[in-house]
Amino acid sequence: MTRHIRHAGLFCALLLVALLVNAARVQVLRADAYESSPANRRDAIARYQQPRGDILVGGRPVTGSRDTREHLRYERTYLDGPLYAPVTGFASQEYGTTLLEHTEDDLLSGTAPVLAPLPLWNEFTRSRNAGGKVMTTIDPAAQRAAYEGLRSRKGAVAAVEPSTGRILALVSVPSYDPGLLSGNGRTAREAWAGLNADPDRPMLNRAVQRTYPPGSTFKVVTAAAALDAGTVGELDEPTDSPAPYTLPGTTTRLTNGSRGCADASLREAFIHSCNTVFARLGVTTGVARMRATAENFGFNRSDLRIPFPVARSTFDTSVDRAQLALSSIGQYNTRATPLQMAMVAAAVAGGGQVREPYLVERTTRAGGGTVSAAGSRPVRRAMHPATAMRLRELMRGVVEDGTGTKAAIPGAVVGGKTGTAQHGLGNSGTPYAWFISWAQHEEDMEPKVAVAVVVEDAAANRREISGGGTAAPIARAVMEAVLKS
């Protein structure tokens, strides 16, 4: 009898060992496979079991959470969703996260280790901290002015503070309501399908994710390169530029949209946006110096993040002299995001220095304790300070006496540069209307805001499209909003 009991006990022990071995296999060796299995909803249920932390603009939350009382309990909500979508992105139970909702996801969802009261605390307790808050640099008045300025026209606006790099406005139109994607039901799926099928691509953040030929606004970069290199001396000296200008090594003749460009001075050429003068200046300055100056402004960078990635603005360096001439007036392969062109204006306004742009001022715990702060940003020199002073003078001339008079603000000093960028096969596409600018109160020591505006479908009549007529009033509204606030 004892022998049978002993055998039964041994068999039970073997079963127990087998259970322990299998449990170890499941929980250790197969843990990753089970955790990543689509059938495992425990992580998703835990993730949405509590409200998500908020994104703030001007100290006010523009996001929230709605209690659905379902397994995935809390859904994201948005205040003025289309207005702030280029900043927040979306947080969807079905389609994941984008933009700030993505880059700050650990903090907003409460999973960031820095939110735990003690190291590894959450690993042992299996608890989740309350989501933190993300405070942005966006100026709500500037954001709304940019959005309402574009209205139903496709385009984008970026505005920065030259002295710090703080992004004050980031607008893309057409936009969308990210709240429609928050859930996981039929409404979210239908909204997702509709947004992806829309040929206008409303979920594309045109301010940072799309590049455009910058057209004549790039002449600021060309002028900076020419002045730094000594290609041109005084602003009022004749430049010995023919009009029309035959592109080197070709029979193609480059013309101007205005008269009086033959042998025009740099000041006249800048105010009247003479293609022939700047094309020749680019060729004379040379590709090496043009490249160096463009890259000092931020072109050809692929690592810019604000904190989400910004598309690479490009200045092609594998060009012949004819292509360099076109590149120097913002055509050929030269392409830029609106944020990059706002940085160009900010460099002029900032005395030749460019500060890294950023969108997040501070992150905090749910109770308000600071997790991280922006601090000082890296600075690089785009041009000599004396060159920046001359370019500020030239840009003021554009607003006071040239093509950008619609950007003028009473009681303020404003500088700007217009641009009309050709694109498409044989330049058959509707031109893009550009305007870049900066502004300061007359009594201020330095500019408070730099803006870039691009409008894709400015007008049905190509002859009526211009940066000064279409984009400049939008820039003015944004600058006014910042100066007033």
Short mmCIF file of C-alpha atoms in Angstrom, two decimals:
data_model
loop_
_atom_site.label_atom_id
_atom_site.label_comp_id
_atom_site.label_asym_id
_atom_site.label_seq_id
_atom_site.Cartn_x
_atom_site.Cartn_y
_atom_site.Cartn_z
CA MET A 1 0.00 0.00 0.00
CA THR A 2 2.84 2.36 0.92
CA ARG A 3 4.51 1.60 -2.41
CA HIS A 4 1.37 2.65 -4.33
CA ILE A 5 1.09 5.85 -2.33
CA ARG A 6 4.73 6.58 -3.05
CA HIS A 7 4.19 5.99 -6.78
CA ALA A 8 1.11 8.21 -6.77
CA GLY A 9 3.01 10.94 -4.95
CA LEU A 10 5.89 10.71 -7.41
CA PHE A 11 3.45 10.92 -10.33
CA CYS A 12 1.82 14.00 -8.80
CA ALA A 13 5.24 15.56 -8.31
CA LEU A 14 6.07 14.92 -11.97
CA LEU A 15 2.79 16.53 -13.00
CA LEU A 16 3.60 19.54 -10.81
CA VAL A 17 7.07 19.82 -12.35
CA ALA A 18 5.52 19.57 -15.83
CA LEU A 19 3.08 22.37 -14.94
CA LEU A 20 5.90 24.54 -13.63
CA VAL A 21 8.02 23.89 -16.72
CA ASN A 22 5.11 24.74 -19.01
CA ALA A 23 4.31 27.87 -16.99
CA ALA A 24 7.94 28.96 -17.29
CA ARG A 25 7.87 28.26 -21.03
CA VAL A 26 4.72 30.36 -21.45
CA GLN A 27 5.73 33.21 -19.16
CA VAL A 28 9.42 33.42 -20.06
CA LEU A 29 10.29 31.78 -23.37
CA ARG A 30 6.99 32.54 -25.11
CA ALA A 31 6.19 35.80 -23.33
CA ASP A 32 6.99 38.07 -26.27
CA ALA A 33 4.94 35.96 -28.69
CA TYR A 34 1.90 35.95 -26.45
CA GLU A 35 2.26 39.64 -25.61
CA SER A 36 2.40 40.62 -29.28
CA SER A 37 -0.41 38.28 -30.33
CA PRO A 38 -3.40 40.08 -31.87
CA ALA A 39 -5.63 37.95 -29.66
CA ASN A 40 -4.09 39.39 -26.50
CA ARG A 41 -6.13 42.45 -25.56
CA ARG A 42 -4.89 42.86 -22.01
CA ASP A 43 -2.41 45.61 -22.88
CA ALA A 44 -4.98 47.50 -24.97
CA ILE A 45 -7.58 47.21 -22.21
CA ALA A 46 -5.06 48.48 -19.65
CA ARG A 47 -3.93 51.29 -21.98
CA TYR A 48 -7.44 52.68 -22.40
CA GLN A 49 -8.60 51.99 -18.85
CA GLN A 50 -7.71 55.51 -17.75
CA PRO A 51 -7.95 58.99 -19.31
CA ARG A 52 -5.06 60.04 -21.52
CA GLY A 53 -2.98 63.07 -20.53
CA ASP A 54 -3.71 66.34 -22.31
CA ILE A 55 -1.95 68.51 -24.89
CA LEU A 56 -2.17 72.19 -24.00
CA VAL A 57 -2.14 75.34 -26.15
CA GLY A 58 -1.83 78.67 -24.37
CA GLY A 59 -2.31 76.87 -21.06
CA ARG A 60 -5.64 75.38 -22.16
CA PRO A 61 -6.21 71.69 -23.00
CA VAL A 62 -7.13 71.08 -26.63
CA THR A 63 -7.57 67.37 -25.98
CA GLY A 64 -9.64 65.32 -23.56
CA SER A 65 -10.95 61.80 -22.88
CA ARG A 66 -14.48 60.39 -23.10
CA ASP A 67 -15.67 57.47 -20.94
CA THR A 68 -17.36 54.94 -23.25
CA ARG A 69 -17.87 52.34 -20.44
CA GLU A 70 -16.67 49.63 -22.83
CA HIS A 71 -13.62 47.33 -22.60
CA LEU A 72 -11.47 50.01 -24.27
CA ARG A 73 -12.94 52.50 -21.90
CA TYR A 74 -11.54 55.95 -22.73
CA GLU A 75 -11.52 57.51 -26.20
CA ARG A 76 -9.60 60.64 -27.17
CA THR A 77 -11.53 63.86 -27.75
CA TYR A 78 -10.35 67.10 -29.37
CA LEU A 79 -11.33 70.73 -28.96
CA ASP A 80 -11.12 72.61 -32.27
CA GLY A 81 -9.80 69.42 -33.83
CA PRO A 82 -9.20 70.66 -37.40
CA LEU A 83 -7.47 73.80 -36.10
CA TYR A 84 -4.89 71.91 -34.04
CA ALA A 85 -4.65 68.63 -35.98
CA PRO A 86 -1.25 69.61 -37.54
CA VAL A 87 0.06 69.93 -33.98
CA THR A 88 -1.66 67.13 -32.05
CA GLY A 89 -2.10 64.49 -34.74
CA PHE A 90 -4.53 61.75 -33.66
CA ALA A 91 -4.66 59.01 -31.02
CA SER A 92 -6.84 56.18 -32.27
CA GLN A 93 -7.71 52.84 -30.69
CA GLU A 94 -7.74 51.39 -34.19
CA TYR A 95 -5.03 53.25 -36.13
CA GLY A 96 -2.43 54.24 -33.53
CA THR A 97 -0.94 57.70 -33.03
CA THR A 98 0.67 60.49 -35.07
CA LEU A 99 2.56 63.77 -34.51
CA LEU A 100 2.62 64.91 -30.85
CA GLU A 101 0.23 62.15 -29.85
CA HIS A 102 2.89 59.75 -31.14
CA THR A 103 6.16 61.33 -30.02
CA GLU A 104 4.77 62.01 -26.52
CA ASP A 105 2.73 58.80 -26.30
CA ASP A 106 4.58 57.28 -23.32
CA LEU A 107 4.03 60.41 -21.26
CA LEU A 108 0.41 60.94 -22.33
CA SER A 109 -0.55 57.30 -21.77
CA GLY A 110 1.20 57.13 -18.40
CA THR A 111 3.72 54.43 -19.35
CA ALA A 112 6.84 56.64 -19.29
CA PRO A 113 9.22 55.29 -16.59
CA VAL A 114 9.92 58.86 -15.43
CA LEU A 115 6.30 59.10 -14.19
CA ALA A 116 6.75 56.20 -11.73
CA PRO A 117 7.30 57.17 -8.05
CA LEU A 118 10.23 54.72 -7.79
CA PRO A 119 12.41 52.93 -10.38
CA LEU A 120 10.79 49.68 -11.61
CA TRP A 121 7.77 50.42 -9.38
CA ASN A 122 5.24 49.72 -12.13
CA GLU A 123 7.01 46.49 -13.10
CA PHE A 124 6.38 45.06 -9.64
CA THR A 125 2.95 46.54 -8.95
CA ARG A 126 1.56 46.16 -12.49
CA SER A 127 0.10 49.65 -12.04
CA ARG A 128 -0.08 52.53 -14.50
CA ASN A 129 0.55 56.17 -13.68
CA ALA A 130 -1.84 58.94 -14.66
CA GLY A 131 -0.95 60.42 -18.05
CA GLY A 132 1.23 63.52 -18.09
CA LYS A 133 0.62 66.81 -19.87
CA VAL A 134 2.34 68.34 -22.90
CA MET A 135 2.49 72.14 -23.04
CA THR A 136 3.11 73.42 -26.55
CA THR A 137 4.68 76.66 -27.79
CA ILE A 138 1.70 77.45 -30.05
CA ASP A 139 0.15 80.91 -29.79
CA PRO A 140 -3.62 80.27 -30.05
CA ALA A 141 -4.31 83.68 -31.64
CA ALA A 142 -1.64 83.17 -34.29
CA GLN A 143 -2.85 79.62 -34.99
CA ARG A 144 -6.41 80.78 -35.52
CA ALA A 145 -5.36 83.74 -37.66
CA ALA A 146 -3.40 81.40 -39.95
CA TYR A 147 -6.23 78.87 -40.17
CA GLU A 148 -8.90 81.46 -40.89
CA GLY A 149 -6.59 83.24 -43.34
CA LEU A 150 -6.25 80.13 -45.47
CA ARG A 151 -9.97 79.31 -45.12
CA SER A 152 -10.88 76.83 -47.87
CA ARG A 153 -7.65 77.22 -49.86
CA LYS A 154 -5.02 74.49 -49.81
CA GLY A 155 -1.80 75.55 -48.18
CA ALA A 156 0.17 75.87 -44.99
CA VAL A 157 1.51 78.40 -42.50
CA ALA A 158 4.46 78.16 -40.12
CA ALA A 159 5.44 80.87 -37.65
CA VAL A 160 8.40 80.92 -35.25
CA GLU A 161 9.89 83.23 -32.66
CA PRO A 162 13.32 84.18 -34.07
CA SER A 163 15.06 84.69 -30.72
CA THR A 164 14.13 81.28 -29.30
CA GLY A 165 12.97 78.96 -32.08
CA ARG A 166 9.53 78.51 -30.46
CA ILE A 167 6.93 77.49 -33.05
CA LEU A 168 4.01 79.89 -32.71
CA ALA A 169 1.74 78.54 -35.45
CA LEU A 170 1.61 75.37 -37.52
CA VAL A 171 -1.40 75.17 -39.85
CA SER A 172 -2.27 72.91 -42.77
CA VAL A 173 -5.41 73.19 -44.91
CA PRO A 174 -7.46 71.20 -45.72
CA SER A 175 -7.49 69.70 -42.27
CA TYR A 176 -9.57 67.04 -40.52
CA ASP A 177 -11.13 66.26 -37.14
CA PRO A 178 -8.87 63.74 -35.36
CA GLY A 179 -11.73 62.92 -32.98
CA LEU A 180 -13.44 60.97 -35.77
CA LEU A 181 -10.62 58.42 -35.65
CA SER A 182 -10.46 57.99 -31.87
CA GLY A 183 -12.64 54.89 -31.47
CA ASN A 184 -12.57 51.43 -33.01
CA GLY A 185 -16.06 51.13 -34.43
CA ARG A 186 -17.68 51.75 -37.80
CA THR A 187 -17.51 55.55 -37.46
CA ALA A 188 -13.73 55.46 -37.13
CA ARG A 189 -13.31 52.99 -40.01
CA GLU A 190 -15.52 55.04 -42.32
CA ALA A 191 -13.69 58.25 -41.41
CA TRP A 192 -10.32 56.56 -42.00
CA ALA A 193 -11.38 55.29 -45.42
CA GLY A 194 -12.80 58.66 -46.41
CA LEU A 195 -9.73 60.63 -45.33
CA ASN A 196 -7.36 58.30 -47.14
CA ALA A 197 -9.45 58.39 -50.30
CA ASP A 198 -9.63 62.21 -50.34
CA PRO A 199 -7.38 63.50 -53.17
CA ASP A 200 -6.65 66.66 -51.14
CA ARG A 201 -4.96 64.52 -48.45
CA PRO A 202 -6.29 66.31 -45.35
CA MET A 203 -4.15 64.18 -43.00
CA LEU A 204 -0.95 65.41 -44.68
CA ASN A 205 0.72 68.05 -42.52
CA ARG A 206 1.74 70.43 -45.29
CA ALA A 207 3.64 72.72 -42.91
CA VAL A 208 6.31 70.11 -42.11
CA GLN A 209 5.67 66.97 -44.18
CA ARG A 210 5.49 68.43 -47.69
CA THR A 211 8.11 70.32 -49.66
CA TYR A 212 7.42 72.90 -52.36
CA PRO A 213 9.56 74.83 -54.84
CA PRO A 214 10.07 78.04 -52.82
CA GLY A 215 10.27 80.29 -55.89
CA SER A 216 11.44 83.83 -55.31
CA THR A 217 11.42 83.51 -51.51
CA PHE A 218 14.67 81.54 -51.98
CA LYS A 219 16.26 84.73 -53.29
CA VAL A 220 16.84 85.62 -49.64
CA VAL A 221 19.26 82.66 -49.46
CA THR A 222 20.88 83.60 -52.78
CA ALA A 223 21.31 87.21 -51.67
CA ALA A 224 22.87 86.04 -48.39
CA ALA A 225 25.33 83.79 -50.24
CA ALA A 226 26.27 86.55 -52.71
CA LEU A 227 26.76 89.17 -49.98
CA ASP A 228 28.79 86.82 -47.75
CA ALA A 229 30.95 85.79 -50.70
CA GLY A 230 31.51 89.36 -51.87
CA THR A 231 29.91 88.61 -55.24
CA VAL A 232 28.01 91.83 -54.77
CA GLY A 233 29.15 94.76 -52.64
CA GLU A 234 26.80 97.69 -52.08
CA LEU A 235 23.04 97.26 -52.29
CA ASP A 236 22.67 100.09 -54.80
CA GLU A 237 25.50 99.17 -57.19
CA PRO A 238 24.53 97.94 -60.68
CA THR A 239 24.87 94.15 -60.95
CA ASP A 240 25.79 93.99 -64.64
CA SER A 241 22.90 91.59 -65.27
CA PRO A 242 21.33 91.27 -68.72
CA ALA A 243 17.59 90.93 -69.16
CA PRO A 244 16.69 88.47 -70.52
CA TYR A 245 19.52 86.23 -69.25
CA THR A 246 20.68 83.29 -71.36
CA LEU A 247 21.30 80.31 -69.09
CA PRO A 248 24.97 79.24 -69.29
CA GLY A 249 25.67 76.55 -71.90
CA THR A 250 22.16 76.76 -73.34
CA THR A 251 20.04 78.84 -75.66
CA THR A 252 17.28 79.14 -73.04
CA ARG A 253 16.49 82.74 -72.15
CA LEU A 254 15.30 83.53 -68.63
CA THR A 255 12.90 86.48 -68.37
CA ASN A 256 11.33 88.57 -65.62
CA GLY A 257 7.82 89.25 -64.47
CA SER A 258 8.54 92.96 -64.13
CA ARG A 259 10.39 95.67 -66.04
CA GLY A 260 13.57 97.49 -65.14
CA CYS A 261 15.65 94.42 -64.27
CA ALA A 262 18.48 94.96 -66.76
CA ASP A 263 21.63 95.80 -64.79
CA ALA A 264 19.44 96.42 -61.72
CA SER A 265 21.03 96.91 -58.30
CA LEU A 266 20.51 94.25 -55.64
CA ARG A 267 18.00 96.51 -53.91
CA GLU A 268 15.93 97.01 -57.07
CA ALA A 269 16.21 93.35 -58.03
CA PHE A 270 15.06 92.24 -54.57
CA ILE A 271 12.14 94.64 -54.41
CA HIS A 272 10.93 93.78 -57.92
CA SER A 273 11.98 90.10 -57.68
CA CYS A 274 14.15 90.07 -60.82
CA ASN A 275 14.83 86.46 -61.85
CA THR A 276 17.69 87.39 -64.18
CA VAL A 277 19.71 89.19 -61.51
CA PHE A 278 19.47 86.41 -58.93
CA ALA A 279 20.06 83.62 -61.44
CA ARG A 280 23.27 85.31 -62.52
CA LEU A 281 24.28 86.02 -58.91
CA GLY A 282 23.87 82.34 -58.07
CA VAL A 283 26.05 81.29 -61.00
CA THR A 284 28.72 83.86 -60.15
CA THR A 285 28.72 82.91 -56.46
CA GLY A 286 29.18 79.25 -57.39
CA VAL A 287 27.63 76.00 -56.30
CA ALA A 288 29.99 75.46 -53.34
CA ARG A 289 29.12 78.76 -51.64
CA MET A 290 25.46 78.47 -52.55
CA ARG A 291 25.38 75.00 -51.04
CA ALA A 292 27.16 76.09 -47.86
CA THR A 293 24.78 79.00 -47.30
CA ALA A 294 21.67 76.92 -48.04
CA GLU A 295 22.82 74.24 -45.60
CA ASN A 296 23.58 76.87 -42.97
CA PHE A 297 19.93 77.90 -43.23
CA GLY A 298 18.86 74.26 -42.76
CA PHE A 299 18.55 72.81 -46.27
CA ASN A 300 19.64 69.20 -46.91
CA ARG A 301 19.06 68.21 -43.27
CA SER A 302 17.30 64.92 -42.64
CA ASP A 303 17.46 64.90 -38.84
CA LEU A 304 15.25 67.86 -37.90
CA ARG A 305 12.59 66.99 -35.33
CA ILE A 306 10.24 69.33 -33.45
CA PRO A 307 9.83 66.63 -31.87
CA PHE A 308 8.16 64.75 -34.78
CA PRO A 309 10.19 64.55 -38.00
CA VAL A 310 10.26 67.37 -40.54
CA ALA A 311 10.65 66.57 -44.24
CA ARG A 312 14.06 67.32 -45.73
CA SER A 313 14.29 70.62 -47.61
CA THR A 314 16.70 70.30 -50.52
CA PHE A 315 19.21 72.34 -52.48
CA ASP A 316 20.65 70.15 -55.26
CA THR A 317 24.44 70.28 -55.44
CA SER A 318 24.91 68.01 -58.46
CA VAL A 319 23.99 70.72 -60.95
CA ASP A 320 25.53 72.37 -63.96
CA ARG A 321 25.64 76.16 -64.26
CA ALA A 322 22.29 76.45 -66.03
CA GLN A 323 20.62 74.32 -63.35
CA LEU A 324 22.37 76.35 -60.65
CA ALA A 325 20.86 79.50 -62.14
CA LEU A 326 17.36 78.04 -61.83
CA SER A 327 18.09 76.62 -58.36
CA SER A 328 19.14 80.09 -57.22
CA ILE A 329 15.66 81.46 -57.92
CA GLY A 330 13.94 78.62 -56.06
CA GLN A 331 13.18 76.44 -59.06
CA TYR A 332 14.67 73.27 -60.60
CA ASN A 333 15.20 70.80 -57.69
CA THR A 334 15.15 73.35 -54.87
CA ARG A 335 12.37 72.42 -52.44
CA ALA A 336 11.42 73.56 -48.96
CA THR A 337 8.84 73.03 -46.25
CA PRO A 338 6.98 76.09 -44.98
CA LEU A 339 8.74 75.60 -41.62
CA GLN A 340 12.12 75.76 -43.38
CA MET A 341 11.21 79.03 -45.09
CA ALA A 342 10.00 80.44 -41.76
CA MET A 343 13.48 79.58 -40.46
CA VAL A 344 15.00 81.52 -43.38
CA ALA A 345 12.99 84.61 -42.41
CA ALA A 346 13.86 84.03 -38.75
CA ALA A 347 17.59 83.93 -39.58
CA VAL A 348 17.35 87.36 -41.18
CA ALA A 349 15.33 88.67 -38.25
CA GLY A 350 17.72 87.10 -35.75
CA GLY A 351 20.86 88.82 -36.98
CA GLY A 352 22.05 85.89 -39.07
CA GLN A 353 21.57 83.19 -36.45
CA VAL A 354 19.19 80.21 -36.73
CA ARG A 355 17.80 78.56 -33.62
CA GLU A 356 16.45 75.01 -33.70
CA PRO A 357 12.64 75.18 -33.93
CA TYR A 358 10.66 73.35 -31.25
CA LEU A 359 7.01 72.70 -30.45
CA VAL A 360 7.01 71.41 -26.86
CA GLU A 361 7.68 73.99 -24.15
CA ARG A 362 7.33 71.69 -21.16
CA THR A 363 6.00 68.30 -20.09
CA THR A 364 4.55 67.68 -16.63
CA ARG A 365 3.07 64.97 -14.45
CA ALA A 366 -0.69 64.93 -13.95
CA GLY A 367 -0.21 66.83 -10.69
CA GLY A 368 1.84 69.57 -12.35
CA GLY A 369 5.42 68.60 -11.49
CA THR A 370 7.82 69.28 -14.36
CA VAL A 371 9.15 66.26 -16.23
CA SER A 372 11.14 68.14 -18.87
CA ALA A 373 11.54 71.69 -20.21
CA ALA A 374 12.73 72.95 -23.57
CA GLY A 375 15.67 74.99 -22.28
CA SER A 376 18.05 76.82 -24.61
CA ARG A 377 18.25 75.58 -28.19
CA PRO A 378 21.31 75.02 -30.41
CA VAL A 379 22.31 78.00 -32.54
CA ARG A 380 24.14 78.10 -35.85
CA ARG A 381 25.18 81.00 -38.05
CA ALA A 382 23.43 81.21 -41.40
CA MET A 383 25.23 84.38 -42.56
CA HIS A 384 27.34 87.25 -41.29
CA PRO A 385 25.50 89.70 -39.00
CA ALA A 386 26.25 92.53 -41.45
CA THR A 387 24.62 90.50 -44.24
CA ALA A 388 21.56 89.93 -42.08
CA MET A 389 21.31 93.69 -41.48
CA ARG A 390 21.36 94.35 -45.22
CA LEU A 391 18.77 91.66 -45.88
CA ARG A 392 16.49 93.15 -43.23
CA GLU A 393 16.79 96.43 -45.09
CA LEU A 394 15.95 94.72 -48.39
CA MET A 395 12.98 92.86 -46.90
CA ARG A 396 11.63 96.10 -45.41
CA GLY A 397 11.83 97.61 -48.89
CA VAL A 398 9.64 94.82 -50.29
CA VAL A 399 6.88 95.66 -47.80
CA GLU A 400 7.25 99.44 -47.96
CA ASP A 401 7.82 99.94 -51.70
CA GLY A 402 7.65 96.59 -53.48
CA THR A 403 5.50 93.52 -54.03
CA GLY A 404 4.66 92.91 -50.35
CA THR A 405 2.79 96.07 -49.37
CA LYS A 406 -0.24 94.05 -48.22
CA ALA A 407 1.84 92.76 -45.29
CA ALA A 408 2.37 96.25 -43.83
CA ILE A 409 1.17 96.73 -40.23
CA PRO A 410 0.67 100.25 -38.77
CA GLY A 411 3.00 100.85 -35.85
CA ALA A 412 5.22 97.90 -36.73
CA VAL A 413 8.37 97.28 -38.72
CA VAL A 414 7.77 94.50 -41.24
CA GLY A 415 10.07 92.81 -43.73
CA GLY A 416 9.03 90.31 -46.36
CA LYS A 417 9.69 88.52 -49.62
CA THR A 418 7.11 87.35 -52.13
CA GLY A 419 7.33 84.32 -54.35
CA THR A 420 5.36 82.65 -57.14
CA ALA A 421 6.68 79.14 -57.71
CA GLN A 422 6.16 77.32 -60.98
CA HIS A 423 5.81 73.54 -60.91
CA GLY A 424 4.48 70.58 -62.84
CA LEU A 425 5.42 69.22 -66.26
CA GLY A 426 6.46 72.20 -68.35
CA ASN A 427 5.39 74.46 -65.45
CA SER A 428 1.80 73.59 -66.30
CA GLY A 429 0.62 73.36 -62.67
CA THR A 430 -1.16 76.21 -60.91
CA PRO A 431 1.70 78.26 -59.37
CA TYR A 432 2.22 78.28 -55.62
CA ALA A 433 1.93 81.67 -53.93
CA TRP A 434 4.57 82.25 -51.22
CA PHE A 435 5.29 84.94 -48.68
CA ILE A 436 7.93 84.93 -45.93
CA SER A 437 8.22 87.75 -43.43
CA TRP A 438 9.12 89.00 -39.96
CA ALA A 439 7.70 91.76 -37.78
CA GLN A 440 8.40 93.78 -34.65
CA HIS A 441 6.89 96.74 -32.84
CA GLU A 442 8.62 100.00 -33.73
CA GLU A 443 9.90 100.36 -30.16
CA ASP A 444 11.15 96.74 -29.90
CA MET A 445 14.82 95.84 -30.16
CA GLU A 446 14.25 92.68 -32.21
CA PRO A 447 11.54 90.97 -34.30
CA LYS A 448 8.99 88.91 -32.41
CA VAL A 449 7.78 86.62 -35.18
CA ALA A 450 8.84 85.16 -38.52
CA VAL A 451 6.24 83.62 -40.84
CA ALA A 452 6.08 81.55 -44.00
CA VAL A 453 2.86 81.10 -45.99
CA VAL A 454 2.30 78.95 -49.05
CA VAL A 455 -1.01 78.74 -50.92
CA GLU A 456 -1.37 75.90 -53.41
CA ASP A 457 -4.56 76.81 -55.26
CA ALA A 458 -4.42 80.57 -55.01
CA ALA A 459 -6.75 81.42 -57.91
CA ALA A 460 -8.20 79.99 -61.06
CA ASN A 461 -6.55 82.67 -63.18
CA ARG A 462 -2.77 82.10 -63.25
CA ARG A 463 -2.13 85.79 -63.96
CA GLU A 464 -3.77 86.79 -60.68
CA ILE A 465 -1.64 84.51 -58.52
CA SER A 466 1.06 86.23 -56.50
CA GLY A 467 2.68 85.88 -53.12
CA GLY A 468 2.06 89.56 -52.43
CA GLY A 469 -1.62 89.42 -53.29
CA THR A 470 -2.57 85.98 -51.94
CA ALA A 471 -0.15 84.93 -49.22
CA ALA A 472 0.95 88.29 -47.76
CA PRO A 473 -2.43 89.14 -46.14
CA ILE A 474 -2.37 85.78 -44.33
CA ALA A 475 1.13 86.46 -43.03
CA ARG A 476 0.04 89.91 -41.91
CA ALA A 477 -2.86 88.46 -39.89
CA VAL A 478 -0.52 86.01 -38.14
CA MET A 479 2.06 88.69 -37.36
CA GLU A 480 -0.61 91.04 -36.03
CA ALA A 481 -1.92 88.29 -33.76
CA VAL A 482 1.53 87.69 -32.28
CA LEU A 483 2.32 91.37 -31.84
CA LYS A 484 -0.98 91.96 -30.07
CA SER A 485 -0.47 89.03 -27.71
#
